[in-house]
Short mmCIF file of C-alpha atoms (C1' of nucleotides) in Angstrom, two decimals:
data_model
loop_
_atom_site.label_atom_id
_atom_site.label_comp_id
_atom_site.label_asym_id
_atom_site.label_seq_id
_atom_site.Cartn_x
_atom_site.Cartn_y
_atom_site.Cartn_z
CA MET V 1 12.96 -26.69 -46.22
CA SER V 2 15.31 -25.13 -43.69
CA THR V 3 14.49 -27.73 -41.07
CA ALA V 4 15.32 -30.81 -43.08
CA ARG V 5 16.31 -31.12 -46.67
CA GLY V 6 14.65 -34.57 -46.86
CA ALA V 7 14.36 -37.88 -45.33
CA ARG V 8 18.03 -38.50 -45.29
CA ALA V 9 18.79 -35.36 -43.32
CA ARG V 10 16.16 -36.12 -40.80
CA ALA V 11 17.41 -39.63 -40.42
CA ARG V 12 20.97 -38.31 -39.88
CA ILE V 13 19.71 -36.10 -36.98
CA GLU V 14 17.81 -38.98 -35.53
CA VAL V 15 20.68 -41.44 -35.73
CA THR V 16 23.08 -38.90 -34.24
CA ALA V 17 20.83 -38.37 -31.42
CA ALA V 18 20.42 -41.99 -30.93
CA ILE V 19 24.04 -42.55 -30.79
CA LYS V 20 24.57 -39.78 -28.23
CA ASP V 21 21.67 -41.19 -26.11
CA GLU V 22 23.17 -44.65 -26.08
CA ALA V 23 26.62 -43.21 -25.43
CA ARG V 24 25.27 -41.19 -22.54
CA ARG V 25 23.67 -44.31 -21.16
CA GLN V 26 26.80 -46.25 -21.28
CA LEU V 27 28.67 -43.27 -19.83
CA ALA V 28 26.37 -43.05 -16.80
CA GLU V 29 26.81 -46.79 -16.28
CA ASP V 30 30.46 -47.44 -16.66
CA GLY V 31 32.15 -44.05 -16.96
CA ALA V 32 33.96 -42.27 -19.77
CA ALA V 33 36.85 -44.62 -19.81
CA LYS V 34 34.78 -47.60 -20.64
CA LEU V 35 32.65 -45.87 -23.26
CA SER V 36 33.18 -48.01 -26.43
CA LEU V 37 32.17 -47.13 -29.82
CA ARG V 38 31.78 -50.72 -30.73
CA ALA V 39 29.50 -51.24 -27.81
CA VAL V 40 27.32 -48.27 -28.77
CA ALA V 41 27.07 -49.40 -32.28
CA ARG V 42 26.36 -52.96 -31.25
CA GLU V 43 23.55 -51.79 -29.02
CA LEU V 44 22.08 -49.67 -31.87
CA GLY V 45 22.15 -52.68 -34.28
CA MET V 46 24.71 -51.10 -36.51
CA VAL V 47 28.18 -51.97 -37.42
CA SER V 48 31.08 -50.09 -35.71
CA SER V 49 32.44 -48.57 -38.96
CA ALA V 50 29.05 -47.08 -39.77
CA LEU V 51 29.21 -44.99 -36.64
CA TYR V 52 32.20 -43.21 -37.93
CA ARG V 53 30.05 -41.44 -40.45
CA TYR V 54 28.46 -39.55 -37.48
CA PHE V 55 31.45 -39.10 -35.21
CA PRO V 56 34.91 -39.15 -36.73
CA SER V 57 36.47 -40.45 -33.61
CA ARG V 58 35.68 -41.47 -30.01
CA ASP V 59 36.96 -38.14 -28.87
CA ASP V 60 34.44 -36.38 -31.03
CA LEU V 61 31.63 -38.32 -29.44
CA LEU V 62 33.01 -37.42 -26.07
CA THR V 63 33.18 -33.68 -27.06
CA ALA V 64 29.48 -33.87 -27.96
CA LEU V 65 28.72 -35.42 -24.65
CA ILE V 66 30.82 -32.87 -22.89
CA ILE V 67 28.89 -29.89 -24.46
CA ASP V 68 25.64 -31.57 -23.61
CA ALA V 69 26.65 -32.06 -20.02
CA TYR V 70 27.79 -28.43 -19.66
CA ASP V 71 24.43 -27.34 -21.05
CA SER V 72 22.47 -29.62 -18.84
CA LEU V 73 24.34 -28.38 -15.78
CA GLY V 74 23.97 -24.79 -16.87
CA GLU V 75 20.25 -25.20 -17.45
CA THR V 76 19.74 -26.88 -14.07
CA ALA V 77 21.62 -24.08 -12.28
CA GLU V 78 19.70 -21.40 -14.09
CA ALA V 79 16.39 -23.05 -13.46
CA ALA V 80 17.21 -23.28 -9.77
CA HIS V 81 18.17 -19.65 -9.75
CA ALA V 82 15.02 -18.57 -11.48
CA GLU V 83 12.94 -20.21 -8.77
CA VAL V 84 14.57 -17.91 -6.07
CA ALA V 85 14.81 -14.84 -8.13
CA GLY V 86 13.31 -12.73 -5.43
CA ALA V 87 15.56 -13.94 -2.51
CA ASP V 88 18.52 -12.11 -1.19
CA PRO V 89 21.88 -12.66 -3.07
CA ARG V 90 23.38 -14.83 -0.43
CA GLU V 91 20.36 -17.23 -0.60
CA ARG V 92 20.49 -17.21 -4.42
CA TRP V 93 24.25 -17.93 -4.33
CA ILE V 94 23.71 -20.86 -1.99
CA THR V 95 20.82 -22.10 -4.08
CA VAL V 96 22.81 -22.21 -7.25
CA CYS V 97 25.75 -23.93 -5.54
CA THR V 98 23.34 -26.53 -4.13
CA ALA V 99 21.87 -27.05 -7.52
CA VAL V 100 25.38 -27.71 -8.98
CA ARG V 101 26.11 -30.14 -6.28
CA ARG V 102 22.77 -31.95 -6.74
CA TRP V 103 23.32 -32.25 -10.47
CA ALA V 104 26.81 -33.58 -9.86
CA LEU V 105 25.44 -36.20 -7.50
CA GLU V 106 22.76 -37.17 -9.98
CA HIS V 107 25.07 -37.24 -12.92
CA PRO V 108 28.42 -38.26 -11.43
CA GLN V 109 29.97 -39.51 -14.72
CA GLU V 110 28.88 -36.56 -16.76
CA TYR V 111 30.20 -34.21 -13.94
CA THR V 112 33.44 -36.21 -13.99
CA LEU V 113 33.54 -35.69 -17.74
CA ILE V 114 33.55 -31.98 -17.51
CA TYR V 115 35.15 -31.21 -14.19
CA GLY V 116 37.08 -34.31 -13.43
CA SER V 117 40.68 -34.88 -14.67
CA PRO V 118 40.87 -34.55 -18.40
CA VAL V 119 41.50 -37.57 -20.61
CA PRO V 120 45.25 -37.37 -21.52
CA GLY V 121 45.77 -36.65 -25.03
CA TYR V 122 42.41 -35.06 -25.29
CA THR V 123 42.09 -31.25 -25.33
CA ALA V 124 38.66 -29.84 -25.27
CA PRO V 125 37.92 -27.82 -28.51
CA GLU V 126 37.02 -24.19 -28.34
CA THR V 127 33.44 -25.24 -28.98
CA THR V 128 33.00 -26.27 -25.32
CA ILE V 129 33.93 -22.80 -23.99
CA PRO V 130 30.59 -21.04 -24.12
CA ALA V 131 28.72 -23.94 -22.62
CA ALA V 132 31.42 -24.32 -19.89
CA ALA V 133 31.08 -20.57 -18.93
CA ARG V 134 27.34 -20.74 -18.09
CA VAL V 135 27.51 -21.47 -14.38
CA GLY V 136 30.36 -19.03 -13.93
CA LEU V 137 28.38 -16.27 -15.66
CA LEU V 138 25.43 -17.04 -13.40
CA LEU V 139 27.56 -16.67 -10.21
CA ILE V 140 28.93 -13.39 -11.57
CA SER V 141 25.46 -12.11 -12.25
CA ILE V 142 24.34 -12.74 -8.67
CA VAL V 143 27.27 -10.95 -7.26
CA ARG V 144 26.84 -8.09 -9.79
CA ALA V 145 23.13 -7.68 -8.76
CA ALA V 146 24.21 -7.53 -5.11
CA TYR V 147 26.95 -5.08 -5.84
CA GLN V 148 24.59 -2.75 -7.75
CA ASP V 149 22.03 -2.95 -5.06
CA LYS V 150 23.56 -2.68 -1.62
CA GLY V 151 27.21 -3.29 -2.47
CA VAL V 152 29.48 -6.15 -1.50
CA ALA V 153 32.09 -6.48 1.27
CA ARG V 154 35.69 -6.41 -0.08
CA THR V 155 38.80 -8.09 1.21
CA PRO V 156 41.95 -6.11 0.48
CA LEU V 157 44.34 -7.61 -1.90
CA PRO V 158 48.13 -7.88 -1.39
CA ALA V 159 50.07 -5.55 -3.64
CA GLU V 160 51.62 -8.36 -5.68
CA LEU V 161 48.13 -9.51 -6.76
CA LYS V 162 46.61 -6.19 -7.69
CA PRO V 163 47.70 -6.00 -11.40
CA GLU V 164 46.43 -9.58 -11.89
CA ALA V 165 43.18 -8.77 -10.09
CA ARG V 166 42.62 -5.79 -12.35
CA ARG V 167 43.27 -7.91 -15.36
CA MET V 168 40.83 -10.49 -14.30
CA ALA V 169 38.23 -7.95 -13.51
CA ALA V 170 38.68 -6.28 -16.95
CA GLU V 171 38.29 -9.62 -18.56
CA LEU V 172 35.40 -11.15 -16.60
CA ALA V 173 33.38 -8.31 -15.13
CA PRO V 174 34.73 -4.78 -15.70
CA ASP V 175 31.94 -3.26 -13.57
CA LEU V 176 32.94 -5.22 -10.46
CA PRO V 177 35.80 -4.29 -8.10
CA PRO V 178 38.99 -6.38 -8.60
CA GLU V 179 38.74 -7.62 -5.03
CA THR V 180 35.36 -9.07 -5.70
CA VAL V 181 36.29 -10.70 -9.01
CA THR V 182 39.28 -12.30 -7.39
CA ALA V 183 37.29 -13.70 -4.63
CA LEU V 184 34.72 -14.91 -7.16
CA VAL V 185 37.23 -16.82 -9.16
CA ALA V 186 38.68 -18.48 -6.04
CA ALA V 187 35.15 -19.40 -4.79
CA TRP V 188 34.34 -20.77 -8.15
CA ALA V 189 37.38 -23.18 -7.98
CA GLN V 190 36.75 -23.96 -4.43
CA LEU V 191 33.11 -24.91 -5.06
CA TYR V 192 34.27 -27.55 -7.34
CA GLY V 193 36.77 -28.70 -4.82
CA LEU V 194 34.02 -29.31 -2.28
CA ILE V 195 31.83 -31.15 -4.86
CA GLY V 196 34.74 -33.14 -6.28
CA PHE V 197 35.95 -34.32 -2.83
CA GLU V 198 32.37 -35.54 -1.98
CA LEU V 199 31.78 -37.10 -5.40
CA PHE V 200 35.20 -38.78 -5.61
CA GLY V 201 34.99 -40.35 -2.18
CA GLN V 202 37.52 -38.19 -0.46
CA PHE V 203 34.95 -37.49 2.31
CA HIS V 204 34.42 -41.08 3.00
CA ARG V 205 34.46 -41.51 6.74
CA VAL V 206 35.34 -37.82 7.16
CA VAL V 207 32.01 -35.95 6.39
CA GLU V 208 28.73 -37.77 6.96
CA ASP V 209 26.01 -35.09 6.89
CA ARG V 210 27.30 -33.85 3.54
CA GLU V 211 24.22 -31.85 2.68
CA ALA V 212 24.46 -29.68 5.80
CA PHE V 213 28.22 -29.36 5.41
CA PHE V 214 27.99 -28.15 1.91
CA ARG V 215 25.28 -25.65 2.59
CA HIS V 216 27.45 -24.19 5.36
CA ALA V 217 30.61 -24.17 3.13
CA ALA V 218 28.62 -22.55 0.31
CA GLY V 219 27.50 -19.87 2.75
CA ARG V 220 31.09 -19.27 3.69
CA LEU V 221 32.05 -18.85 0.09
CA ALA V 222 29.25 -16.38 -0.30
CA HIS V 223 30.65 -14.55 2.64
CA GLU V 224 34.10 -14.67 1.00
CA VAL V 225 32.84 -13.03 -2.24
CA GLY V 226 31.32 -10.27 -0.14
CA LEU V 227 27.70 -11.37 0.00
CA VAL V 228 26.68 -10.34 3.54
CA VAL V 229 24.01 -12.17 5.52
CA PRO V 230 20.85 -10.20 5.45
CA PRO V 231 20.29 -8.05 8.51
CA THR V 232 17.03 -9.69 9.51
CA ALA V 233 18.55 -13.10 9.97
CA GLY V 234 20.45 -14.24 13.06
CA PRO V 235 23.38 -12.81 14.92
CA ALA V 236 26.01 -10.79 13.03
CA GLU V 237 29.07 -12.75 11.79
CA MET T 1 68.85 -62.99 6.36
CA SER T 2 65.94 -60.69 7.00
CA THR T 3 66.80 -58.34 4.20
CA ALA T 4 66.86 -60.97 1.48
CA ARG T 5 66.49 -64.69 1.61
CA GLY T 6 68.77 -65.07 -1.47
CA ALA T 7 69.42 -64.05 -4.93
CA ARG T 8 65.88 -64.74 -6.05
CA ALA T 9 64.30 -62.52 -3.37
CA ARG T 10 66.64 -59.66 -4.20
CA ALA T 11 65.89 -60.04 -7.92
CA ARG T 12 62.22 -59.90 -7.20
CA ILE T 13 62.53 -56.61 -5.30
CA GLU T 14 64.64 -55.18 -8.05
CA VAL T 15 62.33 -56.21 -10.87
CA THR T 16 59.35 -54.94 -8.96
CA ALA T 17 61.10 -51.58 -8.60
CA ALA T 18 62.08 -51.53 -12.18
CA ILE T 19 58.41 -52.16 -13.33
CA LYS T 20 57.19 -49.42 -10.98
CA ASP T 21 59.79 -47.02 -12.30
CA GLU T 22 59.06 -47.71 -15.84
CA ALA T 23 55.32 -47.53 -15.20
CA ARG T 24 55.80 -44.26 -13.47
CA ARG T 25 57.74 -42.95 -16.40
CA GLN T 26 54.97 -43.95 -18.84
CA LEU T 27 52.45 -42.53 -16.49
CA ALA T 28 54.18 -39.11 -16.35
CA GLU T 29 54.30 -39.11 -20.17
CA ASP T 30 50.87 -40.29 -21.27
CA GLY T 31 48.72 -40.44 -18.17
CA ALA T 32 47.13 -43.28 -16.24
CA ALA T 33 44.58 -44.05 -18.94
CA LYS T 34 47.33 -44.91 -21.43
CA LEU T 35 49.56 -46.90 -19.01
CA SER T 36 49.87 -50.32 -20.59
CA LEU T 37 51.25 -53.39 -18.97
CA ARG T 38 52.40 -54.72 -22.35
CA ALA T 39 54.28 -51.46 -23.08
CA VAL T 40 55.94 -51.57 -19.68
CA ALA T 41 56.95 -55.20 -20.17
CA ARG T 42 58.15 -54.44 -23.75
CA GLU T 43 60.37 -51.67 -22.52
CA LEU T 44 61.80 -53.82 -19.81
CA GLY T 45 62.58 -56.58 -22.31
CA MET T 46 60.22 -59.14 -20.75
CA VAL T 47 57.07 -60.65 -22.13
CA SER T 48 53.82 -59.30 -20.83
CA SER T 49 52.63 -62.39 -19.01
CA ALA T 50 55.82 -62.33 -16.88
CA LEU T 51 54.77 -59.04 -15.41
CA TYR T 52 51.70 -60.67 -13.91
CA ARG T 53 54.05 -62.48 -11.45
CA TYR T 54 54.70 -59.13 -9.83
CA PHE T 55 51.37 -57.35 -10.18
CA PRO T 56 48.25 -59.48 -10.51
CA SER T 57 46.50 -56.86 -12.57
CA ARG T 58 46.87 -53.43 -14.09
CA ASP T 59 44.77 -52.07 -11.13
CA ASP T 60 47.35 -53.46 -8.67
CA LEU T 61 50.13 -51.73 -10.56
CA LEU T 62 48.10 -48.51 -10.30
CA THR T 63 47.46 -48.94 -6.62
CA ALA T 64 51.20 -49.16 -6.01
CA LEU T 65 51.80 -46.06 -7.98
CA ILE T 66 48.98 -44.38 -6.02
CA ILE T 67 50.59 -45.18 -2.66
CA ASP T 68 53.97 -44.01 -3.87
CA ALA T 69 52.41 -40.73 -5.11
CA TYR T 70 50.69 -40.07 -1.84
CA ASP T 71 53.98 -40.75 -0.05
CA SER T 72 55.90 -38.47 -2.35
CA LEU T 73 53.40 -35.65 -1.93
CA GLY T 74 53.30 -36.17 1.80
CA GLU T 75 57.07 -36.15 2.11
CA THR T 76 57.35 -33.01 0.00
CA ALA T 77 54.76 -31.23 2.10
CA GLU T 78 56.39 -32.30 5.28
CA ALA T 79 59.78 -31.28 4.09
CA ALA T 80 58.54 -27.85 3.13
CA HIS T 81 57.00 -27.52 6.48
CA ALA T 82 60.05 -28.47 8.31
CA GLU T 83 61.96 -25.69 6.59
CA VAL T 84 59.63 -23.00 8.04
CA ALA T 85 59.08 -24.70 11.47
CA GLY T 86 59.81 -21.35 13.29
CA ALA T 87 57.44 -19.25 11.28
CA ASP T 88 53.99 -18.27 12.43
CA PRO T 89 51.09 -20.72 11.78
CA ARG T 90 49.67 -18.68 8.82
CA GLU T 91 53.01 -18.63 7.12
CA ARG T 92 53.44 -22.37 7.66
CA TRP T 93 49.91 -23.04 6.37
CA ILE T 94 50.62 -21.16 3.22
CA THR T 95 53.95 -22.82 2.74
CA VAL T 96 52.43 -26.23 2.94
CA CYS T 97 49.67 -25.31 0.50
CA THR T 98 52.29 -23.87 -1.88
CA ALA T 99 54.31 -27.07 -1.58
CA VAL T 100 51.25 -29.14 -2.47
CA ARG T 101 50.53 -26.99 -5.45
CA ARG T 102 54.13 -27.14 -6.66
CA TRP T 103 54.29 -30.82 -6.38
CA ALA T 104 51.00 -31.02 -8.36
CA LEU T 105 52.38 -28.84 -11.12
CA GLU T 106 55.58 -30.84 -11.17
CA HIS T 107 53.75 -34.32 -11.08
CA PRO T 108 50.52 -33.56 -12.94
CA GLN T 109 49.80 -37.18 -13.87
CA GLU T 110 50.59 -38.54 -10.41
CA TYR T 111 48.47 -35.80 -8.85
CA THR T 112 45.70 -36.67 -11.16
CA LEU T 113 46.02 -40.29 -10.21
CA ILE T 114 45.37 -39.48 -6.52
CA TYR T 115 43.20 -36.38 -6.60
CA GLY T 116 41.66 -36.53 -10.11
CA SER T 117 38.60 -38.41 -10.85
CA PRO T 118 38.79 -42.03 -9.96
CA VAL T 119 39.13 -44.69 -12.62
CA PRO T 120 35.62 -46.24 -12.90
CA GLY T 121 35.40 -49.71 -11.60
CA TYR T 122 38.46 -49.11 -9.58
CA THR T 123 38.06 -48.55 -5.80
CA ALA T 124 41.19 -47.68 -3.88
CA PRO T 125 42.00 -50.45 -1.32
CA GLU T 126 42.25 -49.56 2.40
CA THR T 127 46.05 -49.70 2.00
CA THR T 128 46.09 -46.25 0.48
CA ILE T 129 44.32 -44.63 3.41
CA PRO T 130 47.27 -43.93 5.66
CA ALA T 131 49.41 -42.43 2.91
CA ALA T 132 46.46 -40.41 1.66
CA ALA T 133 46.01 -38.82 5.15
CA ARG T 134 49.45 -37.32 5.52
CA VAL T 135 48.94 -33.91 4.07
CA GLY T 136 45.62 -33.65 5.95
CA LEU T 137 47.32 -34.52 9.21
CA LEU T 138 50.04 -32.02 8.61
CA LEU T 139 47.46 -29.29 8.12
CA ILE T 140 45.69 -30.31 11.25
CA SER T 141 48.93 -30.11 13.21
CA ILE T 142 49.58 -26.58 12.01
CA VAL T 143 46.16 -25.54 13.20
CA ARG T 144 46.57 -27.48 16.47
CA ALA T 145 49.77 -25.65 17.29
CA ALA T 146 48.17 -22.35 16.55
CA TYR T 147 45.26 -23.28 18.80
CA GLN T 148 47.38 -24.36 21.63
CA ASP T 149 49.58 -21.29 21.34
CA LYS T 150 47.41 -18.13 20.93
CA GLY T 151 44.15 -19.78 19.91
CA VAL T 152 42.25 -19.57 16.64
CA ALA T 153 39.45 -17.42 15.51
CA ARG T 154 36.15 -19.29 15.20
CA THR T 155 33.30 -18.90 12.84
CA PRO T 156 29.96 -19.81 14.49
CA LEU T 157 28.15 -22.83 13.01
CA PRO T 158 24.44 -23.04 12.07
CA ALA T 159 22.54 -25.19 14.47
CA GLU T 160 21.87 -27.92 11.81
CA LEU T 161 25.51 -28.42 11.38
CA LYS T 162 26.56 -28.63 15.00
CA PRO T 163 26.10 -32.40 15.58
CA GLU T 164 27.99 -33.22 12.50
CA ALA T 165 30.73 -30.75 13.43
CA ARG T 166 31.09 -32.40 16.75
CA ARG T 167 31.21 -35.83 15.10
CA MET T 168 33.98 -34.61 12.69
CA ALA T 169 35.97 -33.03 15.53
CA ALA T 170 35.71 -36.32 17.68
CA GLU T 171 36.95 -38.30 14.71
CA LEU T 172 39.63 -36.05 13.36
CA ALA T 173 40.88 -33.79 16.11
CA PRO T 174 39.09 -34.17 19.48
CA ASP T 175 41.24 -31.35 21.04
CA LEU T 176 40.06 -28.79 18.50
CA PRO T 177 36.81 -26.88 18.53
CA PRO T 178 34.15 -28.24 16.08
CA GLU T 179 34.04 -24.90 14.30
CA THR T 180 37.71 -25.13 13.55
CA VAL T 181 37.54 -28.73 12.34
CA THR T 182 34.72 -27.98 10.06
CA ALA T 183 36.51 -24.96 8.53
CA LEU T 184 39.63 -27.23 8.21
CA VAL T 185 37.82 -29.99 6.25
CA ALA T 186 36.27 -27.34 3.93
CA ALA T 187 39.62 -25.69 3.35
CA TRP T 188 41.18 -28.90 2.71
CA ALA T 189 38.64 -29.66 -0.12
CA GLN T 190 38.90 -26.14 -1.35
CA LEU T 191 42.66 -26.25 -1.57
CA TYR T 192 42.32 -29.15 -4.03
CA GLY T 193 39.74 -27.23 -5.91
CA LEU T 194 42.11 -24.50 -6.48
CA ILE T 195 44.99 -26.76 -7.55
CA GLY T 196 42.63 -28.99 -9.68
CA PHE T 197 41.35 -26.02 -11.62
CA GLU T 198 44.71 -24.66 -12.42
CA LEU T 199 46.07 -28.17 -13.28
CA PHE T 200 43.21 -29.16 -15.35
CA GLY T 201 43.12 -26.01 -17.37
CA GLN T 202 40.05 -24.39 -16.04
CA PHE T 203 42.01 -21.23 -15.38
CA HIS T 204 42.89 -20.98 -18.96
CA ARG T 205 42.51 -17.34 -19.98
CA VAL T 206 41.03 -16.65 -16.66
CA VAL T 207 43.90 -16.59 -14.16
CA GLU T 208 47.37 -15.62 -15.52
CA ASP T 209 49.51 -14.96 -12.50
CA ARG T 210 48.54 -18.24 -10.83
CA GLU T 211 51.44 -18.19 -8.36
CA ALA T 212 50.26 -14.89 -6.79
CA PHE T 213 46.68 -15.86 -7.09
CA PHE T 214 47.14 -19.10 -5.35
CA ARG T 215 49.24 -17.60 -2.51
CA HIS T 216 46.39 -15.07 -1.80
CA ALA T 217 43.79 -17.78 -1.96
CA ALA T 218 45.72 -19.99 0.39
CA GLY T 219 46.00 -17.10 2.79
CA ARG T 220 42.29 -16.71 2.63
CA LEU T 221 41.96 -20.36 3.46
CA ALA T 222 44.21 -19.80 6.47
CA HIS T 223 42.03 -16.98 7.59
CA GLU T 224 38.96 -19.22 7.12
CA VAL T 225 40.32 -21.90 9.41
CA GLY T 226 41.05 -19.18 11.97
CA LEU T 227 44.84 -18.51 11.59
CA VAL T 228 45.05 -14.77 12.04
CA VAL T 229 47.64 -12.59 10.32
CA PRO T 230 50.47 -11.90 12.79
CA PRO T 231 50.14 -8.50 14.48
CA THR T 232 53.48 -7.17 13.24
CA ALA T 233 52.62 -7.51 9.57
CA GLY T 234 50.54 -5.00 7.53
CA PRO T 235 47.07 -3.57 8.13
CA ALA T 236 44.43 -5.56 10.01
CA GLU T 237 42.09 -7.61 7.79
"C1'" DC M 1 16.98 -39.91 -65.49
"C1'" DC M 2 21.44 -40.44 -63.95
"C1'" DA M 3 25.85 -39.11 -62.02
"C1'" DA M 4 27.21 -37.85 -57.48
"C1'" DA M 5 27.02 -38.05 -52.63
"C1'" DA M 6 25.83 -40.41 -48.44
"C1'" DA M 7 25.37 -44.46 -45.77
"C1'" DG M 8 25.93 -49.26 -44.35
"C1'" DA M 9 28.57 -53.74 -44.16
"C1'" DG M 10 32.58 -56.37 -43.58
"C1'" DA M 11 37.23 -57.45 -43.36
"C1'" DG M 12 41.49 -56.28 -41.43
"C1'" DC M 13 45.39 -53.94 -38.57
"C1'" DA M 14 47.51 -52.94 -34.40
"C1'" DC M 15 46.80 -52.63 -29.98
"C1'" DT M 16 44.94 -53.77 -25.09
"C1'" DG M 17 44.23 -56.86 -20.34
"C1'" DC M 18 44.40 -61.33 -19.00
"C1'" DT M 19 44.81 -66.67 -18.88
"C1'" DC M 20 46.76 -71.03 -19.61
"C1'" DT M 21 50.25 -74.28 -20.59
"C1'" DT M 22 55.06 -75.49 -21.06
"C1'" DG M 23 59.90 -75.48 -19.95
"C1'" DC M 24 63.71 -73.95 -17.08
"C1'" DA M 25 66.08 -72.27 -12.84
"C1'" DT M 26 66.37 -71.78 -7.97
"C1'" DT M 27 65.22 -73.11 -3.58
"C1'" DG M 28 64.93 -75.60 0.93
"C1'" DG M 29 64.42 -79.97 3.32
"C1'" DT M 30 66.10 -84.65 3.91
"C1'" DA N 1 74.14 -84.05 -2.34
"C1'" DC N 2 70.02 -85.03 -4.34
"C1'" DC N 3 65.24 -83.99 -5.51
"C1'" DA N 4 60.70 -82.53 -5.12
"C1'" DA N 5 58.49 -78.10 -4.69
"C1'" DT N 6 58.31 -73.55 -5.87
"C1'" DG N 7 59.22 -69.28 -8.69
"C1'" DC N 8 59.70 -67.40 -12.86
"C1'" DA N 9 59.76 -66.49 -17.81
"C1'" DA N 10 57.94 -67.44 -22.45
"C1'" DG N 11 54.53 -68.14 -25.82
"C1'" DA N 12 50.08 -68.91 -27.67
"C1'" DG N 13 45.62 -67.54 -27.47
"C1'" DC N 14 40.91 -65.19 -26.18
"C1'" DA N 15 38.02 -61.40 -26.25
"C1'" DG N 16 37.87 -56.79 -26.62
"C1'" DT N 17 39.24 -51.83 -28.43
"C1'" DG N 18 39.76 -47.65 -32.05
"C1'" DC N 19 40.25 -46.88 -36.61
"C1'" DT N 20 40.76 -47.64 -41.80
"C1'" DC N 21 39.82 -49.43 -46.18
"C1'" DT N 22 36.98 -51.31 -49.74
"C1'" DC N 23 32.67 -52.67 -51.69
"C1'" DT N 24 27.64 -52.29 -52.22
"C1'" DT N 25 23.35 -50.11 -51.70
"C1'" DT N 26 20.42 -46.19 -51.17
"C1'" DT N 27 19.07 -41.40 -51.56
"C1'" DT N 28 19.74 -37.11 -53.58
"C1'" DG N 29 19.70 -32.99 -56.68
"C1'" DG N 30 20.59 -31.11 -61.32
#
DNA sequence: CCAAAAAGAGAGCACTGCTCTTGCATTGGT
DNA sequence: ACCAATGCAAGAGCAGTGCTCTCTTTTTGG
């Protein structure tokens, strides 16, 4: 009873899923800008106006795809993290960063949809916020574990930034030092700078071995948030 | 004679400029996606087909705007740098980064055009490359000056990245150490991560005092490329 | 069993990029 | 000074878009 009130309700779920699937297919192929409601409807053998019974507008369809993309990325990152749960924090940080990068390279259009430039006139509804936060929360949890275990290195903040740093810490992770939270937010943005530049072709003829480059850069970000390299490995930094 | 072969040639230059101006206006207002050739033509009092005499396609118009945007950004960055020519490298680095950020905030749509997600199906022609490189070259020149003066701090590279680092150095700045060039490329991408996150609303309800946050982050990037804080200022890092 | 709600179909509006043809104005060579 | 060649603007037209409205059919729940 609670799962489906009848054939009609079930059909609605199926059609909604079919629309999203076809839309995702077209998105992956031609990008968000060329995603066409009419084309989706055509491919599904329905008339375009019928599609509006399921998604009131093109933007609503895009919003649904955005949430799914955030979830897919979050799930991928969390799965990658679970596989190295025993490793040291620095290794786990790099693993998650690498998983995000790989997901981005495998789903360029979906990545563009969520971390690329927003479609003008379109503002993501509040609904997307929890899904969007997943990777960020995962990165925070890694640093938190390191902090509670052996502590993290801290970079002193300039006086002018201290109030803001305290504010951010209170909002995002009250149990972590403001220096750490500040570095975390910066590293979070910088991570997406690295991925975006690679994905959007800015590294064309600049970086060739992008895998190695990224691993190193992610390691530097780990260093920046205070995750020290484990004492058993290599020379001190 | 060389400036204009006649009234017709002059008129062509003027109309071309008028089209670009109006297009830039519409771009700033509604974003690249909604830039419409027909709307531009309408606003200029000409019929849409006439506009195709000046720009063979919408993409060509966008390309022209992209080159102009790169030039505008490059000029802004260079002007800001010229004003602090006497300062220490770290200060000059931060100044240029801040100038790029300010330009981005003042020209969000133009920034999106050049550093946002690319329009699918559109590949920037080779023509844009020199204009695109200006800010990068400026950042390199700052680090080069510091290197030739008092030297820069170097972060050791993992063995797997050394060949690629040497390659990048040979390509971008043969006179600089591979460690420095690698850090420079990463910092370059990360800078645009910071700006993009702020511009595209990812810092919404996360970072409030964005000016102070950015200044600090840019300082950390300077540190990362090896620009040390001058000995006269503050406690050691 | 039957009114109400949901869903599909089709026509239509206003818009887009782009092409093609037609007529007019300017140009440069003879 | 003329005249063919070129440049340019205008208009019609094509195929596509998001979206709305109306009409008909199907399913639902009281």
